[in-house]
Amino acid sequence: MDIAHCYMDGNTDAVEFCPHDDYHHVLATSTYTLLEGDNPSRSGSVSLFNVNADSSHLELFHRVEVPGIFDIKWDPVGSDTGVRPLLAQADSDGCIRVHCLERSSDEAEDKGVVLREISSEKISSSMCLCADWNPSATSISVGLSDGSISVISFSESRFEVLQEWKAHDFETWAASFDPHQPHLVYSGSDDCKFICWDIRDRPSNSVFRNSKAHMMGICCIMKSNSNPNILFTGSYDESFRIWDVRSVSRPVNVAAIGLGGGVWRIKNHPSVPGLVLTACMHNGFAIVKTRGEEIEVMETYKKHESLAYGADWQRGMPGESGRKTSVIATCSFYDRLVRIWTPERCHFS
């Protein structure tokens, strides 16, 4: 069921609900727009919306203009950063920026919440394509357009590059910490390689390399939040794959399904084990149920008219305030559209 929608100021590539208590209503969106001409540039923005499933209005209450953005990520719940949620931003100008979400001292500021940039660091002459926090929010992994990975520490609002290495032959679209073993970083790239790195080594050593499972570039990697032995990958080859990583040096591809479009983003449901939301580029969005080696598409959503890039679940248990389903935010690129909706066939009562 559709709840609300709005059009953004630029090409929209990411939507992220804040996972922290008291801020579940806050949705961050990011844009990336290439301005062509004699002096081409890349512009972007981060916008904050108030999302209320009982309202048909998507309320914008804060916006900041920044360089073009490829990825944004809130710091994980239970991290060591204190009570203020943090939003990391991977920029097209080679910078990593961190904003904090805080109460505004300006009474005129709607909703009393604003983003304030607390740190920025240019880490590369290449573009920052993706970013991921470690579980304690003391480090950020960054995938770069030259195929490198950078791991940077974040402490007391300061960055320090811990190490950077050439990981892939082409763009690194995914560089994700293992939340259960944060010394491991999984990466995927346009070179079709899926690699695990042990960052305790300097330089990082590869624990495994797989270049046979995906036939095209790997876009996203996500560990299951309900089973520490399971990991998901998505690719331009339109496949969503499940991996058993109990033997971290020899992961086993236990299942795969074609979703009809390049799998750009994967998001675990925050409370329902095995339920996954996927953004499938030219084929909209799909909700997938995983049970061991079984994969089933539960529902699809195709009301966007452009590349399906961003997707996320709003936190809050189904059944809360009478809710029988979950609220989802999705965005598409060229039509600059953000939609808020609830599944019609996935009910959790």
Protein backbone atom coordinates (compact mmCIF):
# COMPACT_ATOMS: atom_id res chain seq x y z
CA MET A 1 0.00 0.00 0.00
CA ASP A 2 1.36 3.40 -0.95
CA ILE A 3 1.66 5.91 1.88
CA ALA A 4 3.47 8.93 0.44
CA HIS A 5 5.95 10.07 -2.18
CA CYS A 6 7.98 13.11 -3.18
CA TYR A 7 10.43 14.24 -5.85
CA MET A 8 13.95 15.23 -4.82
CA ASP A 9 16.22 18.04 -6.02
CA GLY A 10 18.65 15.62 -7.69
CA ASN A 11 19.12 12.03 -8.84
CA THR A 12 18.33 9.97 -5.74
CA ASP A 13 20.53 7.01 -4.88
CA ALA A 14 20.09 6.12 -1.18
CA VAL A 15 17.45 6.10 1.55
CA GLU A 16 18.32 5.20 5.15
CA PHE A 17 16.00 5.10 8.16
CA CYS A 18 17.73 6.04 11.40
CA PRO A 19 18.02 2.87 13.53
CA HIS A 20 18.41 4.65 16.88
CA ASP A 21 15.64 4.87 19.46
CA ASP A 22 13.69 8.16 19.44
CA TYR A 23 14.70 8.71 15.80
CA HIS A 24 12.98 5.86 13.96
CA HIS A 25 10.80 8.43 12.20
CA VAL A 26 13.85 10.09 10.58
CA LEU A 27 14.59 9.11 6.98
CA ALA A 28 17.80 10.33 5.33
CA THR A 29 17.99 10.52 1.54
CA SER A 30 20.96 11.38 -0.66
CA THR A 31 21.41 12.57 -4.23
CA TYR A 32 24.10 12.55 -6.92
CA THR A 33 23.76 14.71 -10.00
CA LEU A 34 26.40 15.09 -12.72
CA LEU A 35 26.46 18.65 -14.07
CA GLU A 36 27.92 18.44 -17.56
CA GLY A 37 29.56 21.21 -19.54
CA ASP A 38 32.99 22.79 -19.97
CA ASN A 39 33.66 22.36 -16.26
CA PRO A 40 31.68 19.29 -15.20
CA SER A 41 30.90 18.86 -11.52
CA ARG A 42 28.96 16.55 -9.24
CA SER A 43 26.44 18.02 -6.84
CA GLY A 44 24.44 16.35 -4.09
CA SER A 45 22.33 16.78 -1.01
CA VAL A 46 21.28 15.04 2.18
CA SER A 47 17.65 15.51 3.18
CA LEU A 48 15.83 14.47 6.35
CA PHE A 49 12.17 13.51 6.30
CA ASN A 50 9.65 12.77 9.03
CA VAL A 51 7.97 9.47 8.12
CA ASN A 52 4.70 8.65 9.83
CA ALA A 53 2.84 5.61 8.54
CA ASP A 54 -0.43 7.20 9.64
CA SER A 55 0.12 10.25 7.43
CA SER A 56 0.03 10.51 3.65
CA HIS A 57 2.49 13.42 3.74
CA LEU A 58 6.26 12.97 3.48
CA GLU A 59 7.55 15.90 5.49
CA LEU A 60 10.95 17.41 4.65
CA PHE A 61 12.42 19.13 7.70
CA HIS A 62 16.14 19.50 7.01
CA ARG A 63 18.42 19.60 3.96
CA VAL A 64 22.12 20.27 3.34
CA GLU A 65 23.89 20.70 0.02
CA VAL A 66 27.08 18.68 -0.42
CA PRO A 67 29.17 17.18 -3.24
CA GLY A 68 27.58 14.29 -5.14
CA ILE A 69 26.96 11.29 -2.86
CA PHE A 70 27.24 7.59 -3.69
CA ASP A 71 26.34 6.16 -0.27
CA ILE A 72 25.15 7.07 3.23
CA LYS A 73 25.08 4.92 6.39
CA TRP A 74 23.88 5.53 9.95
CA ASP A 75 26.16 4.20 12.67
CA PRO A 76 24.92 0.90 14.16
CA VAL A 77 22.79 0.69 17.27
CA GLY A 78 24.88 -0.24 20.30
CA SER A 79 28.02 1.45 19.00
CA ASP A 80 30.42 3.41 21.19
CA THR A 81 29.58 6.86 19.83
CA GLY A 82 27.21 7.90 22.61
CA VAL A 83 23.63 9.03 22.28
CA ARG A 84 23.88 11.06 19.05
CA PRO A 85 23.22 9.16 15.82
CA LEU A 86 25.95 9.58 13.21
CA LEU A 87 25.54 9.55 9.43
CA ALA A 88 28.55 8.70 7.24
CA GLN A 89 28.65 9.95 3.68
CA ALA A 90 30.77 8.67 0.75
CA ASP A 91 31.43 11.53 -1.67
CA SER A 92 32.28 11.73 -5.35
CA ASP A 93 35.14 14.12 -4.51
CA GLY A 94 37.05 11.44 -2.57
CA CYS A 95 35.91 12.65 0.86
CA ILE A 96 34.31 10.85 3.77
CA ARG A 97 32.09 13.03 5.94
CA VAL A 98 30.30 12.32 9.19
CA HIS A 99 27.27 14.25 10.41
CA CYS A 100 25.65 14.00 13.81
CA LEU A 101 21.90 14.18 14.31
CA GLU A 102 21.15 16.55 17.16
CA ARG A 103 18.44 18.64 18.67
CA SER A 104 18.37 22.15 17.30
CA SER A 105 18.73 25.15 19.58
CA ASP A 106 16.65 27.14 17.11
CA GLU A 107 13.04 26.87 18.14
CA ALA A 108 12.02 27.83 14.62
CA GLU A 109 13.73 24.73 13.22
CA ASP A 110 10.96 22.30 12.35
CA LYS A 111 11.03 19.08 14.38
CA GLY A 112 13.99 20.43 16.36
CA VAL A 113 16.45 18.00 14.70
CA VAL A 114 19.30 18.93 12.37
CA LEU A 115 22.37 17.37 10.80
CA ARG A 116 25.68 18.95 11.73
CA GLU A 117 28.91 17.97 9.99
CA ILE A 118 31.47 17.06 12.62
CA SER A 119 34.26 15.63 10.49
CA SER A 120 35.44 15.37 6.90
CA GLU A 121 38.57 13.97 5.32
CA LYS A 122 39.72 13.69 1.70
CA ILE A 123 41.07 10.17 1.60
CA SER A 124 41.60 9.71 -2.13
CA SER A 125 41.78 11.39 -5.51
CA SER A 126 39.33 8.69 -6.64
CA MET A 127 35.61 8.71 -5.89
CA CYS A 128 34.28 7.15 -2.66
CA LEU A 129 31.61 4.70 -3.82
CA CYS A 130 30.47 2.99 -0.61
CA ALA A 131 30.94 3.18 3.14
CA ASP A 132 30.26 0.87 6.08
CA TRP A 133 30.71 1.20 9.86
CA ASN A 134 32.24 -1.49 12.02
CA PRO A 135 29.96 -2.60 14.92
CA SER A 136 31.54 -0.21 17.44
CA ALA A 137 31.49 2.72 14.97
CA THR A 138 35.22 3.26 15.48
CA SER A 139 36.15 2.48 11.86
CA ILE A 140 34.69 2.97 8.40
CA SER A 141 35.48 0.87 5.34
CA VAL A 142 35.36 2.70 2.01
CA GLY A 143 35.26 1.32 -1.53
CA LEU A 144 36.94 3.51 -4.16
CA SER A 145 36.50 3.97 -7.89
CA ASP A 146 40.09 2.92 -8.63
CA GLY A 147 39.45 -0.53 -7.10
CA SER A 148 41.04 0.25 -3.74
CA ILE A 149 39.66 -0.15 -0.22
CA SER A 150 40.42 2.27 2.57
CA VAL A 151 39.88 1.56 6.27
CA ILE A 152 39.81 4.68 8.41
CA SER A 153 39.46 5.10 12.15
CA PHE A 154 36.97 7.53 13.64
CA SER A 155 37.48 8.78 17.16
CA GLU A 156 36.55 12.04 18.86
CA SER A 157 35.36 13.42 15.51
CA ARG A 158 38.71 12.75 13.84
CA PHE A 159 39.65 10.50 10.95
CA GLU A 160 42.87 8.58 10.46
CA VAL A 161 43.56 6.35 7.46
CA LEU A 162 44.66 3.03 8.94
CA GLN A 163 45.40 1.33 5.65
CA GLU A 164 44.54 1.41 1.97
CA TRP A 165 45.24 -1.26 -0.61
CA LYS A 166 44.49 -2.18 -4.20
CA ALA A 167 41.72 -4.74 -3.81
CA HIS A 168 40.18 -4.98 -7.27
CA ASP A 169 40.86 -4.28 -10.93
CA PHE A 170 37.83 -2.04 -11.34
CA GLU A 171 35.38 -0.05 -9.17
CA THR A 172 34.82 -1.37 -5.64
CA TRP A 173 31.06 -1.07 -5.14
CA ALA A 174 30.90 -3.00 -1.86
CA ALA A 175 33.24 -2.98 1.15
CA SER A 176 31.40 -4.30 4.20
CA PHE A 177 32.53 -5.22 7.69
CA ASP A 178 31.52 -8.57 9.10
CA PRO A 179 29.49 -7.47 12.17
CA HIS A 180 30.25 -10.75 13.94
CA GLN A 181 33.98 -10.74 13.10
CA PRO A 182 34.85 -7.07 12.49
CA HIS A 183 38.46 -7.85 11.55
CA LEU A 184 36.99 -9.18 8.27
CA VAL A 185 35.93 -6.97 5.37
CA TYR A 186 34.04 -8.35 2.36
CA SER A 187 34.41 -6.60 -0.97
CA GLY A 188 32.83 -6.79 -4.41
CA SER A 189 33.64 -5.07 -7.66
CA ASP A 190 33.03 -4.66 -11.37
CA ASP A 191 35.80 -7.25 -11.85
CA CYS A 192 33.25 -9.90 -10.71
CA LYS A 193 35.41 -10.82 -7.69
CA PHE A 194 33.98 -11.47 -4.22
CA ILE A 195 36.82 -11.25 -1.70
CA CYS A 196 37.23 -11.42 2.09
CA TRP A 197 40.09 -9.47 3.71
CA ASP A 198 41.65 -9.82 7.16
CA ILE A 199 42.50 -6.26 8.16
CA ARG A 200 44.53 -7.37 11.19
CA ASP A 201 47.32 -7.91 8.67
CA ARG A 202 49.22 -4.93 7.28
CA PRO A 203 48.68 -4.84 4.41
CA SER A 204 45.42 -6.76 4.50
CA ASN A 205 45.55 -10.32 3.23
CA SER A 206 42.77 -11.99 1.30
CA VAL A 207 41.14 -14.86 3.20
CA PHE A 208 39.32 -16.05 0.09
CA ARG A 209 38.65 -14.96 -3.50
CA ASN A 210 35.73 -16.02 -5.65
CA SER A 211 35.49 -14.92 -9.28
CA LYS A 212 33.26 -17.69 -10.63
CA ALA A 213 29.88 -17.34 -8.91
CA HIS A 214 28.81 -13.95 -10.30
CA MET A 215 28.99 -13.39 -14.04
CA MET A 216 28.97 -9.59 -13.75
CA GLY A 217 30.03 -6.96 -11.25
CA ILE A 218 29.14 -7.38 -7.57
CA CYS A 219 27.14 -4.42 -6.27
CA CYS A 220 26.30 -5.23 -2.65
CA ILE A 221 27.23 -7.53 0.24
CA MET A 222 25.26 -7.97 3.45
CA LYS A 223 25.67 -10.37 6.36
CA SER A 224 22.46 -11.92 7.68
CA ASN A 225 21.39 -10.30 10.93
CA SER A 226 19.75 -13.51 12.17
CA ASN A 227 22.39 -16.13 11.27
CA PRO A 228 26.11 -15.30 11.69
CA ASN A 229 27.02 -18.04 9.21
CA ILE A 230 25.00 -16.60 6.32
CA LEU A 231 25.97 -13.81 3.92
CA PHE A 232 24.15 -12.34 0.91
CA THR A 233 25.56 -10.90 -2.33
CA GLY A 234 23.88 -9.06 -5.20
CA SER A 235 25.17 -8.43 -8.71
CA TYR A 236 24.58 -6.78 -12.06
CA ASP A 237 24.02 -10.34 -13.30
CA GLU A 238 20.57 -10.07 -11.60
CA SER A 239 21.32 -12.81 -9.08
CA PHE A 240 20.84 -12.76 -5.32
CA ARG A 241 23.10 -15.36 -3.71
CA ILE A 242 23.29 -16.94 -0.25
CA TRP A 243 26.68 -17.97 1.10
CA ASP A 244 27.58 -20.19 4.04
CA VAL A 245 30.72 -18.65 5.54
CA ARG A 246 31.29 -21.02 8.47
CA SER A 247 34.56 -21.93 6.79
CA VAL A 248 35.68 -18.40 6.10
CA SER A 249 38.47 -19.53 3.78
CA ARG A 250 36.08 -21.67 1.68
CA PRO A 251 32.60 -20.08 1.57
CA VAL A 252 29.88 -22.17 -0.04
CA ASN A 253 27.26 -20.69 -2.37
CA VAL A 254 24.23 -22.57 -1.07
CA ALA A 255 21.46 -20.91 -3.07
CA ALA A 256 20.74 -18.29 -5.73
CA ILE A 257 17.74 -16.69 -7.42
CA GLY A 258 17.38 -14.34 -10.38
CA LEU A 259 15.49 -11.15 -9.57
CA GLY A 260 15.14 -9.76 -13.08
CA GLY A 261 17.38 -6.74 -12.55
CA GLY A 262 20.80 -5.91 -11.21
CA VAL A 263 20.73 -6.31 -7.41
CA TRP A 264 22.08 -2.97 -6.24
CA ARG A 265 21.16 -3.02 -2.54
CA ILE A 266 20.24 -5.60 0.11
CA LYS A 267 18.63 -4.79 3.47
CA ASN A 268 17.80 -7.21 6.29
CA HIS A 269 14.46 -6.74 8.00
CA PRO A 270 15.26 -5.33 11.47
CA SER A 271 13.17 -7.91 13.35
CA VAL A 272 11.92 -10.70 11.05
CA PRO A 273 14.60 -13.39 10.53
CA GLY A 274 15.42 -14.22 6.92
CA LEU A 275 13.34 -11.44 5.36
CA VAL A 276 15.34 -9.28 2.94
CA LEU A 277 14.53 -6.19 0.88
CA THR A 278 16.35 -5.79 -2.44
CA ALA A 279 16.67 -2.96 -4.97
CA CYS A 280 16.75 -4.49 -8.44
CA MET A 281 17.68 -1.56 -10.72
CA HIS A 282 15.61 -2.05 -13.92
CA ASN A 283 13.09 -4.36 -12.21
CA GLY A 284 11.92 -2.41 -9.18
CA PHE A 285 12.13 -3.82 -5.67
CA ALA A 286 11.65 -7.32 -4.27
CA ILE A 287 11.05 -8.72 -0.78
CA VAL A 288 12.78 -12.08 -0.47
CA LYS A 289 12.34 -14.75 2.20
CA THR A 290 15.34 -16.97 2.93
CA ARG A 291 15.11 -20.26 4.84
CA GLY A 292 18.37 -22.16 4.83
CA GLU A 293 18.97 -23.07 1.20
CA GLU A 294 15.50 -21.91 0.10
CA ILE A 295 14.77 -18.51 -1.44
CA GLU A 296 11.30 -17.22 -2.24
CA VAL A 297 10.20 -13.88 -3.66
CA MET A 298 7.35 -12.81 -1.39
CA GLU A 299 6.42 -9.54 -3.08
CA THR A 300 7.58 -7.07 -5.72
CA TYR A 301 7.09 -3.31 -5.98
CA LYS A 302 7.30 -1.63 -9.39
CA LYS A 303 5.88 1.86 -9.00
CA HIS A 304 9.16 3.60 -9.74
CA GLU A 305 9.93 4.48 -13.37
CA SER A 306 13.71 4.61 -13.19
CA LEU A 307 16.70 2.71 -11.76
CA ALA A 308 15.81 1.24 -8.36
CA TYR A 309 18.76 2.12 -6.13
CA GLY A 310 17.85 2.85 -2.50
CA ALA A 311 15.73 0.79 -0.10
CA ASP A 312 15.30 0.43 3.64
CA TRP A 313 12.93 -0.81 6.34
CA GLN A 314 11.69 1.49 9.07
CA ARG A 315 12.53 0.19 12.54
CA GLY A 316 9.76 -0.75 14.95
CA MET A 317 8.29 -4.17 15.51
CA PRO A 318 5.27 -5.18 13.45
CA GLY A 319 2.30 -4.97 15.76
CA GLU A 320 3.58 -1.78 17.37
CA SER A 321 0.71 0.73 17.61
CA GLY A 322 -1.50 -1.82 15.89
CA ARG A 323 0.85 -2.12 12.90
CA LYS A 324 0.58 -5.45 11.08
CA THR A 325 3.27 -4.83 8.50
CA SER A 326 6.47 -2.89 8.00
CA VAL A 327 7.06 0.53 6.45
CA ILE A 328 9.52 0.69 3.54
CA ALA A 329 11.28 3.60 1.85
CA THR A 330 12.54 3.24 -1.73
CA CYS A 331 14.09 5.62 -4.24
CA SER A 332 14.88 5.69 -7.93
CA PHE A 333 17.62 7.59 -9.69
CA TYR A 334 16.72 9.50 -12.84
CA ASP A 335 13.11 10.30 -11.91
CA ARG A 336 14.33 11.56 -8.48
CA LEU A 337 11.49 9.79 -6.70
CA VAL A 338 11.18 8.67 -3.07
CA ARG A 339 8.25 6.46 -2.11
CA ILE A 340 6.98 5.25 1.28
CA TRP A 341 4.90 2.07 1.22
CA THR A 342 3.92 -1.07 3.09
CA PRO A 343 3.91 -4.61 1.71
CA GLU A 344 0.51 -5.93 0.68
CA ARG A 345 1.22 -9.66 1.03
CA CYS A 346 3.90 -9.77 3.75
CA HIS A 347 2.01 -9.51 7.02
CA PHE A 348 3.51 -10.09 10.45
CA SER A 349 0.52 -10.26 12.81
